[in-house]
Structure formats: C-alpha cells, structure tokens
XYZ file of C-alpha atoms in Angstrom:
593
model
C -31.621 -60.217 -56.574
C -33.780 -61.642 -59.362
C -31.663 -63.386 -61.928
C -32.097 -62.755 -65.691
C -34.175 -65.477 -67.420
C -32.599 -67.620 -70.079
C -32.869 -66.117 -73.442
C -35.915 -67.371 -75.451
C -34.767 -65.867 -78.706
C -34.047 -68.037 -81.671
C -30.548 -69.593 -81.782
C -27.839 -67.381 -83.280
C -25.975 -68.752 -86.393
C -22.515 -67.602 -87.562
C -23.847 -67.530 -91.025
C -25.906 -64.418 -90.070
C -22.696 -62.546 -89.030
C -21.167 -63.327 -92.438
C -23.583 -60.850 -94.047
C -22.309 -57.870 -91.868
C -20.063 -55.378 -93.569
C -16.403 -55.609 -92.560
C -16.675 -52.104 -91.344
C -20.322 -51.782 -89.972
C -22.180 -49.494 -89.918
C -20.763 -48.386 -93.328
C -20.926 -50.395 -96.518
C -17.803 -52.496 -97.350
C -15.027 -50.429 -98.628
C -13.198 -51.133 -101.895
C -12.169 -54.727 -102.260
C -13.713 -56.325 -99.319
C -17.350 -57.139 -100.415
C -18.903 -59.082 -97.524
C -15.932 -61.145 -96.442
C -14.070 -60.603 -93.261
C -11.017 -58.413 -93.687
C -7.593 -60.217 -93.486
C -6.892 -58.923 -90.027
C -10.366 -59.857 -88.726
C -10.034 -63.382 -90.061
C -6.481 -63.668 -88.576
C -7.554 -62.310 -85.248
C -10.559 -64.734 -85.101
C -8.314 -67.701 -86.093
C -6.013 -66.819 -83.318
C -8.847 -66.609 -80.799
C -10.277 -70.029 -81.845
C -6.976 -71.654 -81.584
C -6.121 -70.355 -78.111
C -9.650 -69.988 -76.636
C -8.526 -67.410 -74.031
C -10.664 -65.954 -71.267
C -9.297 -62.461 -72.009
C -8.454 -61.143 -75.422
C -7.264 -57.629 -76.234
C -7.594 -56.473 -79.961
C -6.078 -53.188 -80.917
C -7.290 -51.891 -84.373
C -7.152 -48.502 -85.835
C -10.389 -46.454 -85.991
C -12.371 -47.521 -88.984
C -10.873 -51.009 -89.299
C -13.989 -52.880 -88.240
C -13.708 -53.783 -84.543
C -17.574 -54.015 -84.211
C -17.748 -56.544 -87.053
C -14.914 -58.654 -85.555
C -16.508 -58.636 -82.024
C -19.942 -59.692 -83.300
C -18.631 -62.390 -85.426
C -16.791 -63.792 -82.353
C -19.928 -63.389 -80.268
C -22.009 -65.395 -82.705
C -19.242 -68.132 -82.897
C -19.235 -68.467 -79.134
C -23.114 -68.392 -78.901
C -23.428 -70.910 -81.665
C -20.914 -73.290 -80.026
C -22.608 -73.058 -76.603
C -19.553 -71.555 -74.901
C -21.702 -68.565 -73.868
C -25.329 -67.871 -73.648
C -25.248 -64.081 -72.872
C -23.566 -61.067 -74.168
C -22.842 -57.684 -72.288
C -21.496 -54.770 -74.266
C -19.903 -51.867 -72.388
C -19.427 -48.641 -74.457
C -18.185 -45.139 -73.638
C -21.354 -43.286 -74.620
C -25.129 -43.575 -74.800
C -25.028 -43.204 -78.478
C -22.483 -46.016 -78.993
C -24.383 -48.603 -76.787
C -27.438 -48.072 -79.152
C -25.118 -48.293 -82.165
C -23.905 -51.710 -80.835
C -27.494 -52.853 -80.404
C -28.274 -51.984 -83.992
C -25.270 -53.896 -85.269
C -26.023 -56.885 -83.073
C -29.695 -56.927 -84.420
C -28.167 -57.291 -87.921
C -26.642 -60.671 -86.923
C -29.257 -61.948 -84.637
C -27.605 -60.846 -81.333
C -30.343 -59.032 -79.481
C -28.932 -56.444 -77.104
C -31.220 -54.265 -74.805
C -29.553 -50.793 -75.115
C -32.443 -49.232 -73.182
C -31.660 -51.271 -70.053
C -31.454 -49.223 -66.858
C -29.799 -50.273 -63.587
C -33.253 -49.852 -61.753
C -34.782 -52.639 -63.894
C -32.600 -55.388 -62.383
C -33.062 -57.729 -65.129
C -33.516 -57.632 -69.004
C -36.198 -59.315 -70.947
C -35.950 -62.999 -71.948
C -36.073 -62.014 -75.613
C -32.664 -60.412 -75.303
C -29.239 -62.124 -75.382
C -27.952 -59.456 -73.076
C -27.503 -55.741 -72.623
C -25.472 -52.739 -74.010
C -24.449 -50.396 -71.172
C -22.028 -47.609 -70.627
C -18.999 -47.532 -68.328
C -20.678 -44.952 -66.200
C -23.722 -47.192 -65.779
C -21.540 -50.117 -64.657
C -19.641 -47.865 -62.184
C -22.913 -46.654 -60.797
C -23.916 -50.178 -59.477
C -21.178 -52.696 -60.106
C -22.827 -55.284 -57.844
C -25.867 -55.459 -60.126
C -23.717 -56.098 -63.155
C -21.671 -58.680 -61.332
C -24.794 -60.586 -60.541
C -26.054 -60.320 -64.033
C -22.650 -61.524 -65.371
C -22.587 -64.578 -63.054
C -26.175 -65.577 -63.730
C -25.130 -67.058 -67.123
C -22.161 -67.915 -69.277
C -21.448 -64.431 -70.249
C -19.193 -62.683 -72.880
C -18.355 -59.160 -72.048
C -17.280 -56.895 -74.803
C -15.423 -53.911 -73.403
C -15.479 -51.342 -76.309
C -12.660 -48.715 -76.133
C -11.311 -50.413 -73.035
C -8.959 -47.542 -72.087
C -12.014 -45.835 -70.703
C -11.845 -48.253 -67.759
C -8.818 -46.261 -66.771
C -10.477 -42.849 -66.916
C -11.057 -42.818 -63.259
C -10.582 -45.026 -60.192
C -14.472 -45.509 -59.913
C -14.812 -46.750 -63.498
C -11.832 -49.045 -63.292
C -12.930 -50.527 -59.913
C -16.477 -50.852 -61.307
C -15.397 -52.855 -64.343
C -13.122 -55.048 -62.266
C -15.852 -56.017 -59.789
C -18.666 -56.371 -62.267
C -16.906 -58.462 -64.870
C -14.144 -60.540 -62.996
C -16.589 -63.506 -63.000
C -17.287 -63.429 -66.801
C -16.871 -66.631 -68.795
C -15.117 -64.645 -71.634
C -13.926 -61.014 -71.977
C -13.107 -59.288 -75.311
C -11.384 -55.971 -75.026
C -11.287 -53.581 -77.991
C -9.541 -50.248 -78.446
C -8.221 -48.163 -81.366
C -5.943 -46.014 -79.090
C -4.246 -48.196 -76.368
C -2.421 -45.341 -74.655
C -3.169 -42.580 -72.191
C -1.536 -39.548 -70.787
C -1.472 -41.007 -67.286
C -0.560 -44.353 -65.772
C -3.928 -45.740 -64.706
C -3.909 -49.468 -65.024
C -6.708 -50.916 -67.197
C -8.569 -53.985 -65.784
C -8.211 -57.277 -67.656
C -5.160 -56.028 -69.631
C -1.910 -57.890 -69.544
C 1.195 -55.825 -68.850
C 4.764 -56.807 -69.384
C 8.039 -55.069 -68.437
C 10.206 -53.762 -71.234
C 13.986 -53.356 -71.137
C 13.791 -50.113 -69.156
C 11.480 -51.705 -66.568
C 8.456 -49.949 -67.874
C 5.256 -51.955 -67.808
C 3.508 -51.821 -71.035
C 0.179 -53.289 -72.254
C 0.331 -56.393 -74.297
C -2.262 -56.819 -77.087
C -3.240 -60.242 -78.342
C -3.697 -58.862 -81.866
C -2.782 -55.512 -83.290
C -3.725 -53.881 -86.647
C -2.337 -50.309 -86.813
C -3.008 -47.279 -88.987
C -0.014 -47.921 -91.284
C -1.184 -51.482 -92.067
C -4.815 -50.238 -92.620
C -3.506 -47.502 -94.937
C -1.651 -50.051 -96.944
C -4.652 -52.405 -97.185
C -6.929 -49.381 -98.273
C -9.014 -49.895 -95.066
C -8.469 -46.237 -93.895
C -7.976 -42.969 -95.810
C -4.655 -41.147 -95.754
C -4.987 -37.785 -93.854
C -3.791 -34.332 -95.049
C -3.334 -31.842 -92.238
C -3.966 -28.306 -93.057
C -2.043 -26.104 -90.462
C -2.953 -22.386 -89.973
C -0.865 -19.968 -88.017
C -1.577 -16.176 -87.548
C -1.109 -13.192 -85.282
C -2.811 -13.120 -81.999
C -3.337 -10.337 -79.333
C -4.958 -10.859 -75.973
C -5.209 -9.105 -72.491
C -4.074 -11.056 -69.448
C -5.935 -11.015 -66.111
C -3.265 -8.604 -64.892
C -4.297 -6.230 -67.647
C -1.135 -6.583 -69.880
C -1.618 -6.711 -73.625
C 0.305 -9.503 -75.272
C 0.921 -10.192 -79.035
C 2.298 -13.370 -80.407
C 2.302 -15.406 -83.625
C 0.758 -18.743 -83.377
C 3.297 -21.485 -84.357
C 6.276 -19.488 -83.379
C 8.552 -20.694 -80.477
C 6.745 -19.620 -77.275
C 6.466 -20.690 -73.731
C 3.924 -23.254 -72.868
C 1.720 -20.606 -71.226
C 2.037 -18.189 -74.142
C 1.257 -20.917 -76.577
C -1.886 -21.902 -74.661
C -3.001 -18.285 -74.602
C -2.389 -17.722 -78.192
C -4.267 -20.949 -79.012
C -7.212 -19.846 -76.930
C -7.236 -16.446 -78.697
C -7.213 -18.235 -82.077
C -10.386 -20.301 -81.168
C -12.246 -17.254 -79.756
C -15.402 -17.021 -81.896
C -15.289 -13.131 -82.080
C -11.846 -13.202 -83.755
C -11.101 -13.550 -87.453
C -8.873 -16.603 -87.174
C -11.607 -19.260 -86.693
C -13.854 -17.497 -89.159
C -11.118 -17.562 -91.796
C -10.290 -21.207 -91.115
C -13.860 -22.315 -91.295
C -14.219 -20.601 -94.604
C -11.077 -22.320 -95.843
C -12.344 -25.652 -94.529
C -15.558 -25.105 -96.419
C -13.777 -24.418 -99.662
C -11.842 -27.631 -99.173
C -15.121 -29.414 -98.658
C -16.573 -28.003 -101.856
C -13.544 -29.271 -103.700
C -13.810 -32.773 -102.160
C -17.504 -32.971 -102.948
C -16.740 -32.529 -106.679
C -15.443 -36.181 -106.503
C -17.240 -37.386 -103.426
C -20.681 -35.722 -103.708
C -21.841 -36.885 -100.184
C -18.668 -35.755 -98.249
C -19.350 -34.046 -95.072
C -17.410 -31.983 -92.486
C -17.204 -31.866 -88.789
C -16.012 -29.129 -86.423
C -14.933 -30.288 -82.953
C -15.429 -27.590 -80.477
C -14.369 -27.075 -76.768
C -17.704 -26.174 -75.278
C -21.362 -25.297 -76.073
C -21.010 -21.633 -76.609
C -18.138 -22.000 -79.033
C -20.076 -24.687 -80.874
C -22.987 -22.449 -81.409
C -20.911 -19.633 -82.462
C -19.127 -21.697 -84.999
C -22.343 -23.058 -86.281
C -23.492 -19.449 -86.927
C -20.392 -18.604 -88.811
C -20.719 -21.705 -91.081
C -24.329 -20.779 -91.758
C -23.130 -17.394 -92.913
C -20.437 -18.979 -95.148
C -22.590 -21.851 -96.680
C -26.042 -20.547 -96.331
C -27.098 -23.812 -94.737
C -27.524 -24.432 -90.942
C -25.083 -27.125 -89.786
C -26.125 -29.927 -87.518
C -25.275 -29.133 -83.966
C -24.632 -31.890 -81.354
C -23.929 -30.223 -77.965
C -23.860 -33.296 -75.899
C -24.940 -36.954 -75.618
C -28.410 -36.131 -74.499
C -31.958 -36.963 -75.744
C -32.005 -36.464 -79.459
C -28.229 -36.426 -79.968
C -28.091 -39.842 -81.604
C -30.968 -39.008 -83.942
C -29.260 -35.817 -85.065
C -26.079 -37.596 -85.800
C -27.931 -40.326 -87.683
C -29.971 -37.767 -89.742
C -26.602 -36.053 -90.589
C -24.968 -39.328 -91.535
C -27.983 -40.222 -93.810
C -28.494 -36.892 -95.587
C -25.821 -36.284 -98.322
C -27.030 -32.758 -98.753
C -25.888 -31.635 -95.341
C -22.506 -30.178 -95.366
C -21.452 -29.668 -91.810
C -21.872 -30.877 -88.298
C -20.504 -29.005 -85.200
C -20.167 -31.072 -82.011
C -18.674 -30.938 -78.549
C -16.422 -33.893 -77.765
C -19.055 -36.665 -77.761
C -18.454 -37.401 -81.543
C -14.813 -37.617 -81.059
C -14.692 -41.391 -80.565
C -16.632 -44.327 -81.828
C -19.497 -42.481 -83.631
C -19.446 -43.582 -87.251
C -20.318 -41.127 -89.937
C -18.375 -42.624 -92.849
C -18.989 -39.608 -95.148
C -16.912 -37.295 -92.952
C -13.971 -36.217 -95.020
C -13.020 -32.684 -93.819
C -12.466 -31.758 -90.143
C -11.698 -28.653 -88.104
C -9.824 -29.351 -84.811
C -11.313 -26.185 -82.934
C -10.693 -27.612 -79.440
C -8.037 -26.856 -76.854
C -7.849 -30.534 -75.720
C -4.553 -32.045 -76.936
C -3.601 -35.381 -75.379
C -2.534 -38.062 -77.819
C -5.398 -40.215 -76.954
C -8.071 -37.452 -77.683
C -6.219 -36.260 -80.884
C -6.067 -39.804 -82.302
C -9.737 -40.422 -81.487
C -10.773 -37.110 -83.162
C -8.739 -37.881 -86.220
C -10.231 -41.320 -86.309
C -13.653 -39.861 -87.214
C -12.392 -38.845 -90.671
C -10.226 -41.970 -91.817
C -12.881 -44.650 -92.557
C -12.444 -45.662 -96.125
C -15.433 -46.364 -98.327
C -13.807 -46.606 -101.747
C -10.321 -46.403 -102.978
C -8.740 -42.917 -103.429
C -10.763 -40.965 -100.765
C -8.543 -38.827 -98.664
C -9.326 -36.838 -95.320
C -8.335 -33.332 -94.572
C -8.048 -32.042 -91.093
C -7.527 -28.300 -90.260
C -5.338 -27.595 -87.310
C -3.937 -24.459 -85.414
C -0.155 -24.277 -85.772
C 0.553 -25.465 -82.219
C 3.728 -27.456 -82.018
C 2.169 -30.114 -79.741
C -0.536 -30.755 -82.228
C 1.715 -30.798 -85.263
C 3.853 -33.223 -83.442
C 0.791 -35.494 -82.931
C -0.146 -35.184 -86.498
C 3.403 -36.178 -87.724
C 3.312 -39.169 -85.283
C -0.016 -40.494 -86.445
C 1.353 -43.699 -87.935
C 3.525 -44.466 -84.946
C 2.203 -47.376 -82.920
C 2.028 -46.716 -79.206
C 1.298 -48.855 -76.124
C -0.179 -48.032 -72.913
C 2.577 -47.704 -70.420
C 2.753 -47.984 -66.708
C 5.486 -46.703 -64.359
C 6.667 -44.410 -67.166
C 8.037 -41.038 -65.990
C 5.720 -38.258 -66.950
C 7.013 -35.608 -69.309
C 6.087 -31.943 -69.549
C 3.990 -32.770 -72.673
C 1.892 -35.260 -70.828
C 0.200 -32.327 -68.870
C -0.134 -30.098 -71.852
C -3.718 -28.943 -71.536
C -4.875 -32.339 -70.161
C -8.349 -33.789 -70.717
C -10.562 -32.576 -68.031
C -13.514 -34.601 -68.572
C -12.552 -36.937 -71.445
C -15.650 -38.612 -72.771
C -17.074 -39.141 -69.367
C -18.601 -35.804 -70.193
C -20.450 -37.392 -73.063
C -22.987 -38.788 -70.532
C -23.821 -35.494 -68.974
C -24.265 -31.790 -70.011
C -21.019 -30.334 -71.419
C -19.478 -27.432 -69.429
C -16.689 -25.119 -70.458
C -14.296 -26.914 -68.190
C -10.883 -26.898 -69.964
C -8.143 -25.359 -67.887
C -7.615 -22.553 -70.437
C -11.283 -21.431 -70.002
C -10.872 -21.171 -66.255
C -8.269 -18.319 -66.413
C -10.378 -15.632 -65.177
C -9.774 -12.112 -66.627
C -8.483 -13.392 -70.014
C -9.573 -11.302 -73.030
C -9.016 -12.167 -76.539
C -8.454 -8.866 -78.482
C -7.547 -9.905 -82.075
C -6.914 -13.152 -84.065
C -5.858 -13.229 -87.694
C -5.191 -16.424 -89.627
C -2.620 -17.197 -92.248
C -2.068 -20.539 -94.014
C 1.079 -22.106 -92.702
C 1.731 -25.532 -94.274
C 0.386 -29.029 -95.173
C 1.656 -32.128 -93.354
C 1.371 -35.407 -95.079
C 3.267 -38.795 -94.899
C 5.962 -37.243 -92.600
C 6.565 -34.326 -94.947
C 5.745 -30.611 -94.694
C 4.649 -28.564 -97.685
C 3.890 -24.869 -98.291
C 5.703 -21.614 -97.499
C 2.739 -19.736 -95.896
C 0.029 -17.638 -97.540
C -2.727 -15.325 -96.877
C -6.376 -16.644 -96.547
C -7.991 -16.406 -100.039
C -4.682 -16.208 -101.813
C -3.772 -18.305 -104.912
C -1.097 -19.994 -102.888
C -3.576 -21.267 -100.240
C -6.074 -22.326 -103.056
C -3.251 -24.513 -104.592
C -3.456 -26.779 -101.553
C -7.210 -26.390 -100.682
C -7.908 -27.419 -104.392
C -6.409 -30.883 -104.135
C -8.684 -33.379 -105.720
C -10.894 -35.398 -103.444
C -9.892 -38.874 -104.978
C -6.179 -39.448 -104.972
C -3.899 -42.308 -104.193
C -1.378 -41.620 -101.455
C 1.661 -41.478 -103.909
C -0.397 -38.946 -106.080
C -1.059 -36.768 -103.029
C 2.767 -36.641 -102.269
C 3.597 -35.922 -105.876
C 1.125 -33.096 -106.134
C 2.217 -31.466 -102.945
C 5.936 -31.659 -103.837
C 5.020 -30.074 -107.304
C 3.005 -27.146 -105.796
C 5.815 -26.684 -103.218
C 8.397 -26.411 -106.011
C 6.198 -23.876 -107.877
C 5.933 -21.678 -104.719
C 9.663 -21.802 -104.131
C 10.320 -20.846 -107.685
C 7.877 -17.875 -107.553
C 9.868 -16.465 -104.454
C 8.589 -14.466 -101.599
C 5.344 -12.515 -101.792
C 5.492 -8.725 -101.430
C 4.298 -9.070 -97.818
C 7.478 -10.807 -96.904
C 9.970 -8.544 -98.701
C 12.604 -6.740 -96.597
C 11.548 -3.416 -95.180
C 12.347 -1.082 -92.282
C 11.299 -3.272 -89.227
C 11.807 -0.402 -86.648
C 9.486 1.973 -88.630
C 6.996 -0.903 -89.073
C 7.052 -1.587 -85.197
C 6.434 2.061 -84.427
C 3.594 2.270 -86.943
C 1.939 -0.908 -85.488
C 2.025 0.533 -81.960
C 0.562 3.812 -83.244
C -2.176 1.901 -85.104
C -2.919 -0.238 -81.960
C -3.435 2.706 -79.913
C -5.900 4.248 -82.357
C -7.771 1.094 -82.735
C -8.018 0.654 -79.002
C -9.409 4.238 -78.744
C -11.977 3.553 -81.448
C -12.977 0.346 -79.789
C -13.715 2.327 -76.519
C -15.586 4.906 -78.469
C -17.499 2.636 -80.689
C -17.874 -0.629 -78.494
C -16.633 -2.732 -81.387
C -14.111 -5.647 -80.872
C -10.626 -5.038 -81.981
C -10.783 -7.834 -84.446
C -13.794 -6.291 -86.178
C -12.065 -2.895 -86.385
C -8.874 -4.462 -88.024
C -11.061 -6.401 -90.393
C -12.877 -3.169 -91.389
C -9.489 -1.447 -92.010
C -8.277 -4.333 -94.108
C -11.556 -4.053 -96.271
C -11.048 -0.344 -96.588
C -7.395 -0.171 -97.278
C -6.382 -3.581 -98.535
C -3.360 -5.563 -97.592
C -2.737 -8.523 -95.154
C -2.987 -8.772 -91.367
C -0.871 -6.201 -89.429
C 2.199 -8.326 -88.729
C 2.689 -8.869 -92.435
C 1.645 -5.495 -93.775
C 4.185 -3.016 -95.175
C 4.683 0.356 -93.531
C 2.743 2.008 -96.310
C -0.215 -0.279 -95.702
C -0.245 0.440 -91.995
C 0.106 4.201 -92.653
C -2.984 3.962 -94.765
C -4.945 2.320 -91.983
C -3.706 4.929 -89.489
C -5.063 7.729 -91.698
C -8.321 5.874 -92.122
C -8.902 5.449 -88.325
C -8.081 9.195 -87.812
C -10.733 10.049 -90.355
C -13.255 8.069 -88.346
C -12.626 10.226 -85.363
C -13.593 13.331 -87.276
C -16.711 11.859 -88.760
C -15.357 10.906 -92.168
C -16.262 7.232 -92.578
C-alpha cells in the first residue's frame, strides 16, 4: 500500500487557533470574546499536564468541543508530537464542517477523501472521514494511521458503539495511533455496546461505567451562559385510529395508557392528515414570531420521522407562513448546502429535516423546535434538543414543542441530569421504548420509513385533535390545559424571546397563578357524562358514514363541523355542542350544506 507523503503545508502555529471562536462555527457568545472558555482552558491544561494517549472529553452540545479539539491539535502539531490529524465524524456534513473549522486555524483536512484514493495529498495534514467510511476499509485507515505520528479525533465517539462493524472498524483502524481524542455530548446509549478506547470502571453495584477525563455538563454550561435554557411546550389531545384487526380505538394522548396504546396514539398524533400536527405547527410558528421580535434572525426546525412526513409538514408550514421551508431529507448531495443556506439567511423561518440534523450540525440561530418524530431514546432526544441550545448572546431561550408522551416528558424533565455510558446494566422496559432503528447511520444513506411504529401493517389514523397541555421548565410544570388559539395558550406562546432563567420561572409562575384564579373553562365544567358518551358515539357513526360517502378523512370532517358549529374538539365539547354537530351532519345527507 502506498504511504501518505509527509505534509508540505506551512507549519501550524497555536496562535492561529487563538482566533477561533470558542463555539465555532458560530460567533463567540456573550462574555467570551475570542478567548478559550474556562472549561476549554481547564481541559487543555489537564491534557498538557498528563499527556495521555487517550482522552475523553464530555461536553454538552453547543459548548465548543470543536474549538477545544482544534486548539489541542495545533498544540500537538506545533510541538512535533504529531504530524498528522484524522477526524472521524458521524455524517458527511460534519466531516466537511470539521474541514472548514480546521482551515480557519491552518489545519488542512481533506474531507473529500475516498477510500479508493488510498492516500491524501501532501498539502493536507490529514483527512476527515465518517465512521461508516472507516468501517468499510479499516485496514486502509490503519495503514494511514501508522504511516505517521497521528492524532485521531473521534467526534461523537458513542457512534463507535452503534454496531459491531463500526466498533471493530474503529478499533482496528486506530489502535496504532500516537494520540486519540474522543469527544461526545451524550455519553450514554440505550444498549450496552462497549465503545473503543473508552475507559470503564465498576461502580458500587458492579456496573461498568464510562470514565471521562473531563466533563462539562448542561447545568454548568447554563450557569456560564454557554447554552440557552429550554422551555418545553407539551401538547396532548384526543386520538382515534383503526388497528390492523379492524377495531376502532380512541384515547387521549398523555393519559395513562399501555405502552402499545401510547405508541399508537403518538403515531396518530404525528399523522400529517390529522389536525394535531397542523395545530402544533401553527402554535410553534406563533412562538417563533414572538421570539423574532427580540431575536430577528431566530429560526425553527421540525424533526420528522421519515421523508413523506417531512414533505407533508413542509407543505403545512408553507400554508401557515406563506414561505416554503428548507427541506433536508437526508445527508445526500446538496444537503450540506441547503443547511448552510438556511443558517446564513435570517429571513428563512423554518427548516424541516429527517434525523440527519439531530446531531452535530450547527445552526446557531435555531430557537424553536418541533419534535415530530417517534424516536425516543435518551441519546437521540438529547441530540435533538442540543440543536437549539447554543447560546449567542445573554438572555436567549429555546422552545421545543413535544407530544404529551410520558417517556418524552420524563426525558425533558431529566435534561440537566448527567448520565454515564453503562455496561452490564440490566435493561429496563423503557430502554426498548420505540428504539432507534437506524440512528444516525441512516444519515449516510437514503432515509426510509423504518421506525417500528411505521411497520405495523393495517394501522389507520382516523382523527387527531391537539390541545395545549403544559410547559416544562427548570423541573417545574406550568399550565392547566387550553385549546389551540385560546388566550390561555397565547399566554405561554407569548413569552418574550430574551429572558434570564429566573425571569422565565417568574413569568411562568405568574401566568399559572392567573389561570388558577380564573377557574375552569366552560369546556371543563361538570355535565352529564353518560349523555355525552352516547352523543359522541352517535356523532362518530354519522361522521364515518359521511366519510364513506364523501371520501373525506374523518379529521377533515370533524374540522369542518367545528368551523360550522364552533366549540372545542369532541372529547371536550358539551352535549349541546355535540348535538349541534349531529344536526349539521344530518343536514349534509339531505343536501343542505
């Protein structure tokens, strides 16, 4: 095999790295200027004192792991400890992003390198590749690593545990490296796959846990104004679907349900033909409008489960905003350019994407998110939320809209809890709750509708209505429920876009108190539940009959009835309101519409 030639580029100097923003690729946030952040300086000092072969740095998304890694790389290059650099990233987009960052400090990385080339040009210090690329030919990358004094930077190292092939490939390719720097923002997984080059220690219970050399968590970053505080907007609502056996099932999202019923109600909520997602997208856009009053370039991101849903959500957003959102379906040709165009155009409000922007891709102006995917492992959730927390100036806050699924709400409440990657730990039922089928390995190939929920043949979503449930912030819950478009919902959607965390808490408590003082809305007053149940069944039969006759979806028919008769969704409507809808449908059958 032909060995890579020695680099002929100009020597790298540490001074060049001192001009890189602490949170590249964004500008330096409030209070940091061009200096290293305290955690970056402390981690670098620890490394220089110990000079380890392996070093694992765990830092919350948005903290500036790229800047830390490149400063370390320039220090080692300048000292002659290494003369080559290899960066391994999860996606194609990220390896190009690493190359751009490296170029800013004089570290030239060939992000267009292909395994078929064998060697990279002498004008590069090294290459930026993906985990999948390494796994495809670990022997090649082993030879490249051993051909010089190589620093290997393993970005989001937990991906080396995604599959046996990836882990074995990383182990074989880089076990001969001079130095290895592992980076991650989420050092835990829902399985127990060991990660190469990570040290594990047993705790008191005999569980082997990963040991980081330096950790900088979300709570610390929030305290230092490095990341934004996150407000979670939770939406529940009534769902109705038909199972593969032909049974019609109704349930309210967020109420105590079995695991299977929760998954089916969740899937119904995300169905593009139902009203739930349309109402939540409209609410999220109202929130974005409010944020843009204080942060004019603020943008929003919808994370979808698959391509067809992403396209449908984009169409709905266009109807709401009058502007076509940026759609990123997979990490294919042109995806990076579309993301960069969105990041650089403050006039563009929304981006809709499938998975591949859930980790590592930096669009600092993202401030509002809609979690419209059925993937719910702690790892994926943390990565998704990480897209919205990068701070640029003091006072910015992030808003993430969620379905009221107990598992998701638990993850939201636990956002500030530090977790370790654990081995030998007994798996709980939640570990398997709608697991990641493709993770971000799917980012390097065309996305498919592969979630387990989407593989349930014969499932048919019939109706999905949204209602505002509550706000989660700083461990507290606020709100008593409200209809979409109501004043009660607007009180929470209208929170200013620039607030300190204590101001957010104060405002939420104040609005909660106002709602409690106002008492229940007419829709929640006591009434004859038996009579209401009978009327709902009668209305449903009439709606089903009209759907067969007209070919319209059930959700569209219910929406038309609400427009014609007024009132909330069926589960919250009074008997009088339901009677009015029954009378209206009957008139349709005799041609009076």
